Amino acid sequence: DQQVKQNSPSLSVQEGRISILNCDYTNSMFDYFLWYKKYPAEGPTFLISISSIKDKNEDGRFTVFLNKSAKHLSLHIVPSQPGDSAVYFCAASYNNNDMRFGAGTRLTVKP
Amino acid sequence: SQTIHQWPATLVQPVGSPLSLECTVEGTSNPNLYWYRQAAGRGLQLLFYSVGIGQISSEVPQNLSASRPQDRQFILSSKKLLLSDSGFYLCAWSTGTGNTIYFGEGSWLTVV
């Protein structure tokens, strides 16, 4: 049961441009959403999060947008840098014991 | 500050052999602990989680098991590995009240 979906397995962006990573979810009980970044052969690292009471959270070059009615969230990276190239996982939870992850989107930022 | 460490980092095991991956967390008490697996080309799948010593919840039926013998120690085991057990295994922790999960470095398991 894929409750969190990242429909784009890969995304390629030019350095300096905006990267937009998308995520959809099906469970309306989810109230906390996160993005993780993962380099090959390493554990994912927490990037940014948003609770369901907000629709936007910004941290430097990273902004997460939440559209609850559409059950959709997105991660914007502006400006994109080559070091941002990684796999990005979207995650959602409705209690501390049950976090679901999407399949990931591989972002490639070309110099 | 809190740290999480898991080992071994890489493991090549024959089919039918046992498995033991260990994970420890430092700098926090009574964490929630998790084992995830990332199979090739797939997302992160929750295998087990634990809210306390001796308390294990399994998400997916399989030939793997988990144990929590101490507050900050989480062990993933198998008595007989299958080829399909190959993957990247991640231990993770969170606080009892927070929602962010923090991951270890991961362990590559190849079953041959």
Short mmCIF file of N, CA, C and O in Angstrom, two decimals, chain B residues 3-87:
data_model
loop_
_atom_site.label_atom_id
_atom_site.label_comp_id
_atom_site.label_asym_id
_atom_site.label_seq_id
_atom_site.Cartn_x
_atom_site.Cartn_y
_atom_site.Cartn_z
N THR B 3 24.00 10.56 18.52
CA THR B 3 24.62 9.89 17.38
C THR B 3 24.04 8.50 17.24
O THR B 3 23.58 7.89 18.22
N ILE B 4 24.06 8.01 16.03
CA ILE B 4 23.59 6.66 15.77
C ILE B 4 24.65 5.95 14.94
O ILE B 4 25.22 6.54 14.01
N HIS B 5 24.91 4.73 15.28
CA HIS B 5 25.95 3.97 14.58
C HIS B 5 25.45 2.56 14.34
O HIS B 5 24.87 1.94 15.24
N GLN B 6 25.67 2.06 13.13
CA GLN B 6 25.28 0.71 12.82
C GLN B 6 26.44 0.00 12.14
O GLN B 6 27.25 0.62 11.46
N TRP B 7 26.48 -1.29 12.31
CA TRP B 7 27.55 -2.10 11.72
C TRP B 7 27.10 -3.53 11.53
O TRP B 7 26.13 -3.96 12.14
N PRO B 8 27.75 -4.28 10.59
CA PRO B 8 28.84 -3.80 9.73
C PRO B 8 28.33 -2.93 8.59
O PRO B 8 27.14 -2.94 8.29
N ALA B 9 29.20 -2.21 7.95
CA ALA B 9 28.82 -1.33 6.85
C ALA B 9 28.51 -2.13 5.59
O ALA B 9 27.64 -1.74 4.81
N THR B 10 29.23 -3.19 5.36
CA THR B 10 28.97 -4.06 4.22
C THR B 10 29.09 -5.51 4.66
O THR B 10 29.85 -5.84 5.56
N LEU B 11 28.30 -6.33 4.00
CA LEU B 11 28.25 -7.74 4.39
C LEU B 11 27.88 -8.56 3.17
O LEU B 11 26.91 -8.24 2.47
N VAL B 12 28.64 -9.62 2.89
CA VAL B 12 28.32 -10.56 1.83
C VAL B 12 28.13 -11.91 2.50
O VAL B 12 29.04 -12.44 3.13
N GLN B 13 26.92 -12.44 2.37
CA GLN B 13 26.57 -13.67 3.07
C GLN B 13 25.97 -14.68 2.09
O GLN B 13 25.23 -14.31 1.19
N PRO B 14 26.27 -15.95 2.26
CA PRO B 14 25.64 -16.97 1.41
C PRO B 14 24.19 -17.21 1.82
O PRO B 14 23.78 -16.98 2.96
N VAL B 15 23.42 -17.67 0.85
CA VAL B 15 22.03 -18.04 1.12
C VAL B 15 21.99 -19.10 2.22
O VAL B 15 22.80 -20.03 2.25
N GLY B 16 21.05 -18.91 3.15
CA GLY B 16 20.91 -19.88 4.23
C GLY B 16 21.73 -19.58 5.45
O GLY B 16 21.56 -20.23 6.49
N SER B 17 22.60 -18.59 5.37
CA SER B 17 23.44 -18.25 6.53
C SER B 17 22.69 -17.27 7.44
O SER B 17 21.73 -16.63 7.01
N PRO B 18 23.12 -17.13 8.68
CA PRO B 18 22.45 -16.19 9.59
C PRO B 18 22.92 -14.76 9.38
O PRO B 18 23.91 -14.50 8.71
N LEU B 19 22.16 -13.85 9.97
CA LEU B 19 22.47 -12.42 9.85
C LEU B 19 22.32 -11.74 11.20
O LEU B 19 21.41 -12.07 11.97
N SER B 20 23.21 -10.81 11.46
CA SER B 20 23.06 -9.96 12.63
C SER B 20 23.61 -8.58 12.31
O SER B 20 24.80 -8.43 12.06
N LEU B 21 22.73 -7.61 12.28
CA LEU B 21 23.12 -6.20 12.11
C LEU B 21 22.83 -5.50 13.43
O LEU B 21 21.76 -5.67 14.00
N GLU B 22 23.78 -4.70 13.87
CA GLU B 22 23.60 -4.02 15.15
C GLU B 22 23.57 -2.51 14.99
O GLU B 22 24.18 -1.95 14.09
N CYS B 23 22.87 -1.91 15.90
CA CYS B 23 22.68 -0.46 15.87
C CYS B 23 22.67 0.05 17.30
O CYS B 23 22.02 -0.54 18.16
N THR B 24 23.38 1.14 17.54
CA THR B 24 23.34 1.77 18.86
C THR B 24 23.14 3.27 18.70
O THR B 24 23.60 3.87 17.73
N VAL B 25 22.47 3.83 19.66
CA VAL B 25 22.21 5.26 19.69
C VAL B 25 22.82 5.82 20.97
O VAL B 25 22.71 5.21 22.04
N GLU B 26 23.47 6.96 20.85
CA GLU B 26 24.08 7.61 22.01
C GLU B 26 23.52 9.01 22.18
O GLU B 26 23.12 9.65 21.21
N GLY B 27 23.48 9.46 23.41
CA GLY B 27 23.09 10.84 23.67
C GLY B 27 21.62 11.07 23.88
O GLY B 27 21.17 12.22 23.93
N THR B 28 20.85 10.00 23.99
CA THR B 28 19.42 10.15 24.24
C THR B 28 18.93 8.94 25.02
O THR B 28 19.57 7.89 25.02
N SER B 29 17.81 9.09 25.68
CA SER B 29 17.24 7.99 26.44
C SER B 29 15.87 7.61 25.87
O SER B 29 15.12 8.47 25.41
N ASN B 30 15.58 6.32 25.95
CA ASN B 30 14.29 5.80 25.52
C ASN B 30 13.89 6.27 24.12
O ASN B 30 12.77 6.76 23.92
N PRO B 31 14.78 6.13 23.16
CA PRO B 31 14.40 6.54 21.80
C PRO B 31 13.46 5.51 21.17
O PRO B 31 13.43 4.35 21.58
N ASN B 32 12.71 5.94 20.19
CA ASN B 32 12.05 5.00 19.29
C ASN B 32 13.12 4.55 18.30
O ASN B 32 13.90 5.36 17.80
N LEU B 33 13.14 3.26 18.00
CA LEU B 33 14.15 2.72 17.09
C LEU B 33 13.49 2.02 15.91
O LEU B 33 12.40 1.44 16.07
N TYR B 34 14.14 2.09 14.78
CA TYR B 34 13.56 1.58 13.54
C TYR B 34 14.61 0.83 12.72
O TYR B 34 15.79 1.15 12.74
N TRP B 35 14.13 -0.15 11.97
CA TRP B 35 14.92 -0.74 10.88
C TRP B 35 14.16 -0.54 9.58
O TRP B 35 12.98 -0.89 9.48
N TYR B 36 14.86 0.05 8.61
CA TYR B 36 14.31 0.23 7.27
C TYR B 36 15.18 -0.55 6.28
O TYR B 36 16.35 -0.84 6.53
N ARG B 37 14.60 -0.83 5.14
CA ARG B 37 15.37 -1.43 4.05
C ARG B 37 15.08 -0.66 2.77
O ARG B 37 13.93 -0.31 2.47
N GLN B 38 16.15 -0.41 2.03
CA GLN B 38 16.00 0.17 0.70
C GLN B 38 16.47 -0.88 -0.30
O GLN B 38 17.66 -1.13 -0.45
N ALA B 39 15.52 -1.50 -0.98
CA ALA B 39 15.88 -2.45 -2.03
C ALA B 39 16.23 -1.66 -3.29
O ALA B 39 15.86 -0.49 -3.42
N ALA B 40 16.95 -2.30 -4.19
CA ALA B 40 17.42 -1.64 -5.40
C ALA B 40 16.26 -1.01 -6.16
O ALA B 40 15.30 -1.68 -6.50
N GLY B 41 16.36 0.29 -6.42
CA GLY B 41 15.34 0.99 -7.20
C GLY B 41 14.03 1.22 -6.46
O GLY B 41 13.05 1.65 -7.07
N ARG B 42 14.02 0.99 -5.19
CA ARG B 42 12.79 1.16 -4.43
C ARG B 42 13.00 2.13 -3.29
O ARG B 42 14.10 2.52 -2.97
N GLY B 43 11.90 2.52 -2.68
CA GLY B 43 11.97 3.46 -1.57
C GLY B 43 12.36 2.79 -0.27
O GLY B 43 12.80 1.65 -0.24
N LEU B 44 12.16 3.53 0.80
CA LEU B 44 12.50 3.04 2.13
C LEU B 44 11.30 2.30 2.72
O LEU B 44 10.22 2.86 2.87
N GLN B 45 11.54 1.05 3.06
CA GLN B 45 10.47 0.22 3.60
C GLN B 45 10.71 -0.01 5.09
O GLN B 45 11.77 -0.49 5.48
N LEU B 46 9.71 0.32 5.90
CA LEU B 46 9.82 0.09 7.34
C LEU B 46 9.68 -1.39 7.63
O LEU B 46 8.71 -2.02 7.22
N LEU B 47 10.68 -1.94 8.33
CA LEU B 47 10.65 -3.36 8.68
C LEU B 47 10.17 -3.57 10.12
O LEU B 47 9.28 -4.37 10.38
N PHE B 48 10.80 -2.87 11.04
CA PHE B 48 10.48 -3.02 12.46
C PHE B 48 10.60 -1.66 13.15
O PHE B 48 11.38 -0.82 12.74
N TYR B 49 9.82 -1.50 14.21
CA TYR B 49 10.05 -0.36 15.09
C TYR B 49 9.84 -0.79 16.53
O TYR B 49 9.14 -1.76 16.81
N SER B 50 10.48 -0.03 17.42
CA SER B 50 10.44 -0.37 18.84
C SER B 50 10.30 0.90 19.66
O SER B 50 11.03 1.86 19.45
N VAL B 51 9.37 0.88 20.61
CA VAL B 51 9.17 2.04 21.48
C VAL B 51 9.80 1.83 22.85
O VAL B 51 9.77 2.74 23.68
N GLY B 52 10.35 0.63 23.09
CA GLY B 52 10.98 0.37 24.37
C GLY B 52 11.65 -0.99 24.38
O GLY B 52 11.49 -1.79 23.45
N ILE B 53 12.40 -1.26 25.43
CA ILE B 53 13.12 -2.53 25.55
C ILE B 53 12.14 -3.68 25.44
O ILE B 53 11.10 -3.72 26.10
N GLY B 54 12.48 -4.60 24.57
CA GLY B 54 11.66 -5.80 24.41
C GLY B 54 10.38 -5.60 23.64
O GLY B 54 9.63 -6.56 23.42
N GLN B 55 10.11 -4.37 23.20
CA GLN B 55 8.88 -4.09 22.45
C GLN B 55 9.20 -3.92 20.98
O GLN B 55 9.86 -2.97 20.60
N ILE B 56 8.74 -4.86 20.17
CA ILE B 56 9.03 -4.85 18.74
C ILE B 56 7.73 -4.96 17.96
O ILE B 56 6.90 -5.82 18.25
N SER B 57 7.59 -4.10 16.98
CA SER B 57 6.46 -4.19 16.06
C SER B 57 6.98 -4.46 14.67
O SER B 57 7.93 -3.80 14.22
N SER B 58 6.36 -5.41 14.01
CA SER B 58 6.80 -5.80 12.67
C SER B 58 5.83 -5.26 11.63
O SER B 58 4.61 -5.37 11.80
N GLU B 59 6.38 -4.66 10.60
CA GLU B 59 5.54 -4.09 9.56
C GLU B 59 5.31 -5.06 8.41
O GLU B 59 4.27 -5.01 7.76
N VAL B 60 6.27 -5.88 8.13
CA VAL B 60 6.22 -6.72 6.94
C VAL B 60 6.58 -8.15 7.33
O VAL B 60 7.61 -8.37 7.94
N PRO B 61 5.72 -9.12 6.99
CA PRO B 61 6.07 -10.51 7.30
C PRO B 61 7.26 -10.96 6.46
O PRO B 61 7.33 -10.70 5.28
N GLN B 62 8.22 -11.59 7.09
CA GLN B 62 9.44 -11.96 6.39
C GLN B 62 10.25 -12.87 7.28
O GLN B 62 9.85 -13.19 8.39
N ASN B 63 11.41 -13.26 6.81
CA ASN B 63 12.25 -14.13 7.61
C ASN B 63 13.25 -13.35 8.44
O ASN B 63 14.25 -13.90 8.89
N LEU B 64 13.00 -12.07 8.64
CA LEU B 64 13.85 -11.26 9.49
C LEU B 64 13.18 -11.07 10.85
O LEU B 64 11.96 -11.14 10.95
N SER B 65 13.98 -10.78 11.84
CA SER B 65 13.46 -10.48 13.17
C SER B 65 14.29 -9.36 13.78
O SER B 65 15.41 -9.08 13.32
N ALA B 66 13.75 -8.72 14.78
CA ALA B 66 14.46 -7.64 15.46
C ALA B 66 14.37 -7.84 16.95
O ALA B 66 13.41 -8.43 17.46
N SER B 67 15.37 -7.33 17.64
CA SER B 67 15.36 -7.40 19.10
C SER B 67 15.96 -6.13 19.67
O SER B 67 16.77 -5.45 19.02
N ARG B 68 15.52 -5.79 20.86
CA ARG B 68 16.01 -4.60 21.56
C ARG B 68 16.39 -5.02 22.97
O ARG B 68 15.60 -4.88 23.90
N PRO B 69 17.59 -5.54 23.12
CA PRO B 69 18.01 -6.02 24.44
C PRO B 69 18.33 -4.92 25.43
O PRO B 69 18.25 -5.15 26.65
N GLN B 70 18.68 -3.75 24.93
CA GLN B 70 18.97 -2.61 25.79
C GLN B 70 18.27 -1.38 25.23
O GLN B 70 17.85 -1.36 24.07
N ASP B 71 18.20 -0.35 26.04
CA ASP B 71 17.43 0.85 25.67
C ASP B 71 17.88 1.45 24.35
O ASP B 71 17.05 1.90 23.55
N ARG B 72 19.19 1.45 24.10
CA ARG B 72 19.69 2.14 22.92
C ARG B 72 20.37 1.18 21.93
O ARG B 72 21.23 1.58 21.16
N GLN B 73 19.96 -0.07 21.97
CA GLN B 73 20.53 -1.07 21.08
C GLN B 73 19.41 -1.78 20.33
O GLN B 73 18.42 -2.23 20.92
N PHE B 74 19.59 -1.86 19.03
CA PHE B 74 18.57 -2.49 18.18
C PHE B 74 19.30 -3.45 17.25
O PHE B 74 20.29 -3.08 16.61
N ILE B 75 18.81 -4.68 17.16
CA ILE B 75 19.50 -5.72 16.39
C ILE B 75 18.54 -6.29 15.36
O ILE B 75 17.38 -6.61 15.67
N LEU B 76 19.01 -6.42 14.14
CA LEU B 76 18.26 -7.06 13.06
C LEU B 76 18.89 -8.41 12.78
O LEU B 76 20.10 -8.50 12.58
N SER B 77 18.07 -9.46 12.74
CA SER B 77 18.61 -10.81 12.61
C SER B 77 17.82 -11.63 11.61
O SER B 77 16.69 -11.31 11.26
N SER B 78 18.49 -12.68 11.17
CA SER B 78 17.83 -13.71 10.39
C SER B 78 18.52 -15.04 10.67
O SER B 78 19.73 -15.08 10.83
N LYS B 79 17.73 -16.09 10.70
CA LYS B 79 18.34 -17.41 10.90
C LYS B 79 18.85 -17.98 9.58
O LYS B 79 19.88 -18.66 9.54
N LYS B 80 18.12 -17.68 8.50
CA LYS B 80 18.52 -18.20 7.18
C LYS B 80 18.21 -17.14 6.13
O LYS B 80 17.05 -16.90 5.80
N LEU B 81 19.24 -16.57 5.56
CA LEU B 81 19.06 -15.51 4.58
C LEU B 81 18.58 -16.04 3.24
O LEU B 81 18.94 -17.15 2.81
N LEU B 82 17.76 -15.22 2.59
CA LEU B 82 17.31 -15.49 1.23
C LEU B 82 17.98 -14.50 0.28
O LEU B 82 18.42 -13.43 0.69
N LEU B 83 18.00 -14.84 -1.01
CA LEU B 83 18.55 -13.91 -2.00
C LEU B 83 17.82 -12.57 -1.95
O LEU B 83 18.41 -11.50 -2.11
N SER B 84 16.52 -12.64 -1.73
CA SER B 84 15.69 -11.43 -1.72
C SER B 84 15.95 -10.53 -0.52
O SER B 84 15.42 -9.42 -0.45
N ASP B 85 16.75 -10.99 0.42
CA ASP B 85 17.09 -10.16 1.57
C ASP B 85 18.18 -9.14 1.25
O ASP B 85 18.47 -8.26 2.07
N SER B 86 18.77 -9.25 0.10
CA SER B 86 19.81 -8.29 -0.29
C SER B 86 19.24 -6.88 -0.34
O SER B 86 18.11 -6.67 -0.80
N GLY B 87 20.01 -5.94 0.14
CA GLY B 87 19.56 -4.55 0.12
C GLY B 87 20.38 -3.69 1.06
O GLY B 87 21.37 -4.14 1.63
#
